[in-house]
GROMACS .gro file of C-alpha atoms in nm:
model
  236
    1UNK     CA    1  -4.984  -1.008  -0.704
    2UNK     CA    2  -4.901  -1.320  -0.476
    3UNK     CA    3  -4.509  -1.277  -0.622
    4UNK     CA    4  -4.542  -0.920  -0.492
    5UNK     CA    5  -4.696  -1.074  -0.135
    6UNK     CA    6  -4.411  -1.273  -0.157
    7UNK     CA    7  -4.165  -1.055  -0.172
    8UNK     CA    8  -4.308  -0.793   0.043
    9UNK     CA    9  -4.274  -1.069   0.369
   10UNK     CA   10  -3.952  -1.148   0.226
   11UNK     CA   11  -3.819  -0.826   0.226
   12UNK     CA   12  -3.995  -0.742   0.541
   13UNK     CA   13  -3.826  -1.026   0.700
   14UNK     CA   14  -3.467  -0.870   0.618
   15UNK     CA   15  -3.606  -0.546   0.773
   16UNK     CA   16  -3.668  -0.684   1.103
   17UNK     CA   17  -3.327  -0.824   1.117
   18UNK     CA   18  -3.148  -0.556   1.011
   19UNK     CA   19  -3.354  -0.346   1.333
   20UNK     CA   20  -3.209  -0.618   1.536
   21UNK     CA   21  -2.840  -0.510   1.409
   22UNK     CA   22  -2.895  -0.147   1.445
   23UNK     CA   23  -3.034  -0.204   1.794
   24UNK     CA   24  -2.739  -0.409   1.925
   25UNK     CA   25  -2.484  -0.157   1.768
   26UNK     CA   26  -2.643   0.108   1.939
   27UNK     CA   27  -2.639  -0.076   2.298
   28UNK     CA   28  -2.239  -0.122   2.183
   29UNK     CA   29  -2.218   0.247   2.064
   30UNK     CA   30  -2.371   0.321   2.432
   31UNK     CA   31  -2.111   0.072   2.633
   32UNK     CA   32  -1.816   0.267   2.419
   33UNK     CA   33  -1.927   0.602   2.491
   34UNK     CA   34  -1.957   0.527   2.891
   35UNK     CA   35  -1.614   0.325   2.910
   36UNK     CA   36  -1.424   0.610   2.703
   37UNK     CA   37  -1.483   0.834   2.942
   38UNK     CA   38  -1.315   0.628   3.226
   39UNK     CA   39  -1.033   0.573   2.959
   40UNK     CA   40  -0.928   0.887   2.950
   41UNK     CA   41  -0.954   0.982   3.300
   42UNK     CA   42  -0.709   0.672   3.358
   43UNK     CA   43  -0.452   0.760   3.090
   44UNK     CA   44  -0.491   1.104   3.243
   45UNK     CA   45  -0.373   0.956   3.612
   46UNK     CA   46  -0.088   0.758   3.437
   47UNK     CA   47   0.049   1.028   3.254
   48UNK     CA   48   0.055   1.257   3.590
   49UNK     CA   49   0.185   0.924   3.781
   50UNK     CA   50  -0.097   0.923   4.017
   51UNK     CA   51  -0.298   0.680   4.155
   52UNK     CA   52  -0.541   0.513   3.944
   53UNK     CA   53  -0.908   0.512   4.063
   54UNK     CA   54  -1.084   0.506   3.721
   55UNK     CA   55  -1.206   0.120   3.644
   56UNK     CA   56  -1.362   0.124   3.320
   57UNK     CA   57  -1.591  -0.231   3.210
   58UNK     CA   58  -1.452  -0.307   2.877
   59UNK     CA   59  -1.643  -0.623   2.891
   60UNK     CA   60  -1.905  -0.446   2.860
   61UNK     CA   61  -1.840  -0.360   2.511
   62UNK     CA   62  -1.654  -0.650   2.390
   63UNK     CA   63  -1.945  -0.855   2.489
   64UNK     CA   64  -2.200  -0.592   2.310
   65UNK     CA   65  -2.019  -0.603   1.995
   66UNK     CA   66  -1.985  -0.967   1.975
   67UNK     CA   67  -2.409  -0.947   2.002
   68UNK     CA   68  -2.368  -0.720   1.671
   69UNK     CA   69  -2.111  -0.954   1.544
   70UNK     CA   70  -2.356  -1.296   1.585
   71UNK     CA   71  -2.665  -1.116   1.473
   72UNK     CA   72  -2.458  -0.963   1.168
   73UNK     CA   73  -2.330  -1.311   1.030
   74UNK     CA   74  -2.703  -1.479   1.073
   75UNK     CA   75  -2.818  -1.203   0.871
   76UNK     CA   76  -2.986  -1.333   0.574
   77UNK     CA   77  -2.911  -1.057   0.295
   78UNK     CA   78  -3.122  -1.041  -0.001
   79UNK     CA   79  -2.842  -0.957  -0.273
   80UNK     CA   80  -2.436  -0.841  -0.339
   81UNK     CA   81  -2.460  -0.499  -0.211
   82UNK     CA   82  -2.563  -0.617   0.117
   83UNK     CA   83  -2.363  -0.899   0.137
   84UNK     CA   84  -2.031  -0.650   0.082
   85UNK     CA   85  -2.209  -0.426   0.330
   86UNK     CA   86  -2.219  -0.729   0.552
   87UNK     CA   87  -1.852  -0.855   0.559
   88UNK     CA   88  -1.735  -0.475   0.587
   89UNK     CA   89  -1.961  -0.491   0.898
   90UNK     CA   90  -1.801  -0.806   1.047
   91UNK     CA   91  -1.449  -0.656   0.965
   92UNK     CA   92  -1.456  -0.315   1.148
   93UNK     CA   93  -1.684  -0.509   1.441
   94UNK     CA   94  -1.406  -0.739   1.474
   95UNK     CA   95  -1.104  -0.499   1.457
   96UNK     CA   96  -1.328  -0.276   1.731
   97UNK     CA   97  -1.303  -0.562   1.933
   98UNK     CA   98  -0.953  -0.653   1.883
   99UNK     CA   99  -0.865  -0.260   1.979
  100UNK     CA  100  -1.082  -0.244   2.286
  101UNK     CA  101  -0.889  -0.574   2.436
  102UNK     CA  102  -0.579  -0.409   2.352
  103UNK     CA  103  -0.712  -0.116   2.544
  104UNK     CA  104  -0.787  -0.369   2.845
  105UNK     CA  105  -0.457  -0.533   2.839
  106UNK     CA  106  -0.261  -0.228   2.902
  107UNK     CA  107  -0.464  -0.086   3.184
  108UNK     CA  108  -0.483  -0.441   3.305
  109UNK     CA  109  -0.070  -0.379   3.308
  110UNK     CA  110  -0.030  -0.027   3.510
  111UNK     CA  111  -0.282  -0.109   3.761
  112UNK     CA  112  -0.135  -0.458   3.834
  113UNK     CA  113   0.245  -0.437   3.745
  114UNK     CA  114   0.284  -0.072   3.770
  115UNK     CA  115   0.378   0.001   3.433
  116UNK     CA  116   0.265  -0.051   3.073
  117UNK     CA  117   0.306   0.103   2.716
  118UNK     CA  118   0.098   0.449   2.765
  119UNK     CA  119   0.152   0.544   2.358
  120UNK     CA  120  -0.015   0.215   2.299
  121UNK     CA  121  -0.322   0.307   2.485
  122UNK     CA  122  -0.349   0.592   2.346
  123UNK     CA  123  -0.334   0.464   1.977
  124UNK     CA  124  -0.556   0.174   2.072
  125UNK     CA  125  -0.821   0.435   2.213
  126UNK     CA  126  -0.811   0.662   1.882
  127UNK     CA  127  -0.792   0.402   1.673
  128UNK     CA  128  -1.108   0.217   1.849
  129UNK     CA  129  -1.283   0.581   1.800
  130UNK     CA  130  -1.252   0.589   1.433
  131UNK     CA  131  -1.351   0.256   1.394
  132UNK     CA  132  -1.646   0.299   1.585
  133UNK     CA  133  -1.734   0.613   1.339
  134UNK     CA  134  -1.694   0.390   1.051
  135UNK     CA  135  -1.909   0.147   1.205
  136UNK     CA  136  -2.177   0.387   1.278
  137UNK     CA  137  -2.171   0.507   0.853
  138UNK     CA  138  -2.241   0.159   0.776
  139UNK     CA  139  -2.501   0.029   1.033
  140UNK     CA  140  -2.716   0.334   0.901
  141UNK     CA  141  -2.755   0.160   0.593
  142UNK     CA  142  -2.981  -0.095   0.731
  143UNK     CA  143  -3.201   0.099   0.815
  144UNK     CA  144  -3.407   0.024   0.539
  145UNK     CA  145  -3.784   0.143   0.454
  146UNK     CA  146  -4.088  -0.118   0.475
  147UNK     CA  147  -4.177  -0.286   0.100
  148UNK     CA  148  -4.455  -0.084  -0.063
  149UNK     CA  149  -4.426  -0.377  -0.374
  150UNK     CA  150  -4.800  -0.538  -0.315
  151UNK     CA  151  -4.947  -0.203  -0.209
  152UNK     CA  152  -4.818  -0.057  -0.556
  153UNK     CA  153  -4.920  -0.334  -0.736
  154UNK     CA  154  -5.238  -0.348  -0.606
  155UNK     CA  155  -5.314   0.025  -0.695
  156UNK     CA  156  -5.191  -0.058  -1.049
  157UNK     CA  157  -5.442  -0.335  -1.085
  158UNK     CA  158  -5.738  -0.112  -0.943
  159UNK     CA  159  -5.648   0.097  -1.184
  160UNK     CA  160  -5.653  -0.103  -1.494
  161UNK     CA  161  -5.974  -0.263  -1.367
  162UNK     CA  162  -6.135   0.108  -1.417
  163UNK     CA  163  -5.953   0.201  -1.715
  164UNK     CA  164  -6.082  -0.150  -1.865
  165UNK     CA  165  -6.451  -0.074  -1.764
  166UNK     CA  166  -6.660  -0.081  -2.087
  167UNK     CA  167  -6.918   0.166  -2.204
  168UNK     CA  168  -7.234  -0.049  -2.148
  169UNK     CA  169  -7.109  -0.061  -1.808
  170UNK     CA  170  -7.170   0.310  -1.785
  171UNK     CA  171  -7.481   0.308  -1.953
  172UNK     CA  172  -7.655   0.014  -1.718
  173UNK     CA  173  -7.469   0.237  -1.379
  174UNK     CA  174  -7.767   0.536  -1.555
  175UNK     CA  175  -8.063   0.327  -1.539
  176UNK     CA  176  -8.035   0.144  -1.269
  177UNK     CA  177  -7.997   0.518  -1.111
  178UNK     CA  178  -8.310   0.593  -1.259
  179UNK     CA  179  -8.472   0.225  -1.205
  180UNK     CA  180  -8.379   0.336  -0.810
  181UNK     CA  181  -8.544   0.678  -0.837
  182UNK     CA  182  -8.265   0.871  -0.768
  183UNK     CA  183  -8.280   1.106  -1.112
  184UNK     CA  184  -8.680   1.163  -1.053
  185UNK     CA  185  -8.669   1.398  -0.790
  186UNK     CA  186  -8.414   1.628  -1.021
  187UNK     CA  187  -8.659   1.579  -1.284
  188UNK     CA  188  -8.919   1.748  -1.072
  189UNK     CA  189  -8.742   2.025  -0.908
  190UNK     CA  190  -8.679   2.124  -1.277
  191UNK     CA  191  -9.023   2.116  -1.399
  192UNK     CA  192  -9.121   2.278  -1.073
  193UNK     CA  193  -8.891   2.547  -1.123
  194UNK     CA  194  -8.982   2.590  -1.490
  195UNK     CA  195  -9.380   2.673  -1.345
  196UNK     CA  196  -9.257   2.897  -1.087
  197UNK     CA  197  -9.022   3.097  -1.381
  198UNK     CA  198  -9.319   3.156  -1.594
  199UNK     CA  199  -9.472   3.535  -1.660
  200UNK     CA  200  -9.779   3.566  -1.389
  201UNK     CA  201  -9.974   3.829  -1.645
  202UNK     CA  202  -9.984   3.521  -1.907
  203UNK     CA  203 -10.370   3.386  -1.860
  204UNK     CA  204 -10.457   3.594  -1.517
  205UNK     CA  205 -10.683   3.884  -1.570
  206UNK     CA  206 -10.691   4.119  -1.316
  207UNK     CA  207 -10.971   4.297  -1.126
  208UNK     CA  208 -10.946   4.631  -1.282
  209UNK     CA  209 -10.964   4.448  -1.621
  210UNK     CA  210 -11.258   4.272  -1.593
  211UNK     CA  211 -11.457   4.616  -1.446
  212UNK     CA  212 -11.336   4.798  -1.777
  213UNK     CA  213 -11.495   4.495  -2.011
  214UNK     CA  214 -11.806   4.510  -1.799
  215UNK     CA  215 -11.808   4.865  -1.855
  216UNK     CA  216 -11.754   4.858  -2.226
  217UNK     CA  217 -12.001   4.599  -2.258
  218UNK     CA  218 -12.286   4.838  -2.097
  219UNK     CA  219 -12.222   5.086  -2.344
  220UNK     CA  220 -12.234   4.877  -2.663
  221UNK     CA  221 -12.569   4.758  -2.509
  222UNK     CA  222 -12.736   5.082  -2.501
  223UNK     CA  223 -12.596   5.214  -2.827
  224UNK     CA  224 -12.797   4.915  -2.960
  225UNK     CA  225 -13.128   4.981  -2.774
  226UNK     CA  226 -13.089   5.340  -2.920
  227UNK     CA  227 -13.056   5.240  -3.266
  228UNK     CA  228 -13.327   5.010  -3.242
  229UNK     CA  229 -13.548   5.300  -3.088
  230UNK     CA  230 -13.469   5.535  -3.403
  231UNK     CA  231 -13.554   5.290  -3.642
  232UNK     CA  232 -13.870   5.172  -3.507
  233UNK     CA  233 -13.958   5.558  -3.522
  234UNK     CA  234 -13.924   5.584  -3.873
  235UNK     CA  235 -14.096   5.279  -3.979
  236UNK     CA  236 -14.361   5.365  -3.760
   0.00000   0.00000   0.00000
């Protein structure tokens, strides 16, 4: 369990870096997607020779993508796979920016001299699109999950511990239930229940009953004085 701490905070230390990254590529992405805009309103004015009024901020994303570059090489990466993901990263960040000051250069060029290479501004500006794309795939890939190691391990020991748990364990969990009085109330609602389910003509003699055996007794008691009468006659 304290390896599985361990390499929960580890792990969770790599996430919170690679946050950083995706935040600072997507305060980049932002820059490039204002800036393009102004690009292609001023390769617009050049190509119809008029004046140009656009003025995009390239710094802007130069120096945003050099933020992604710097937190990208401090990145401490936990295995291969990340560390291929990593250089790929620091590749396509730094071709981005080589494209974007070639971008710069040539508007630099037609607003100060007057003229300027307007095929290579257009290449540059495709060419800094699909790199961007390509940087976008790969920044999506750290965004990674928080470690659920310790949690799962955890669980797993909980797990054992009941699995493990021995009979007499079970059997001392009973009386102590019963030690506590919580079984003796059951134990009388079923007794109780058992009185109130019996037959109520067992033992209880009604009324009427009683009347009839008074009745019958009456009679036997004169058929006696009767008898008695007749033979005292004929002894007499």
């Amino acid at each position: 369990m304290i390896e599985a701490a361990h390499n929960d905070r580890k792990h969770n230390d790599f996430r919170r870096q690679c946050r950083m990254v995706v935040h600072l590529f997507t305060e980049a992405r932002k820059h490039f997607d204002d800036e393009e805009l102004l690009i292609m309103h001023i390769t617009s004015e050049i190509k119809n020779e008029r004046k140009l009024t656009a003025n995009p901020l390239l710094g802007t994303i130069t120096n945003a993508l050099q933020n992604l570059l710097n937190a990208i090489q401090t990145l401490a990466v936990p295995d291969e796979q990340y560390e291929i993901l990593q250089v790929k990263v620091q590749r396509i960040a730094s071709d981005l920016t080589a494209e974007i000051k070639k971008i710069e250069r040539e508007i630099f060029s037609f607003k100060n001299v007057g003229k300027g290479d307007i095929e290579c501004l257009e290449l540059s500006l495709e060419t800094a699109r699909a790199l961007m794309l390509q940087l976008s795939e790969l920044v999506l890939l750290f965004n990674i999950r928080p470690s659920t190691q310790f949690g799962k391990v955890l669980a797993l020991e909980v797990r054992n511990l009941s699995i493990t748990s021995s009979p007499s364990e079970h059997k001392f969990e009973n009386s102590s239930r019963l030690e506590n009085g919580s079984e003796i109330p059951n134990a009388i609602n079923n007794i109780s229940a058992n009185d109130e389910t019996e037959d109520p003509d067992e033992g209880d003699v009604s009324d009427e009953d009683e009347d009839q055996g008074e009745l019958r007794y009456e009679g036997m008691a004169e058929d006696v004085k009767e008898t008695d009468s007749e033979n005292f006659e004929v002894l007499a």
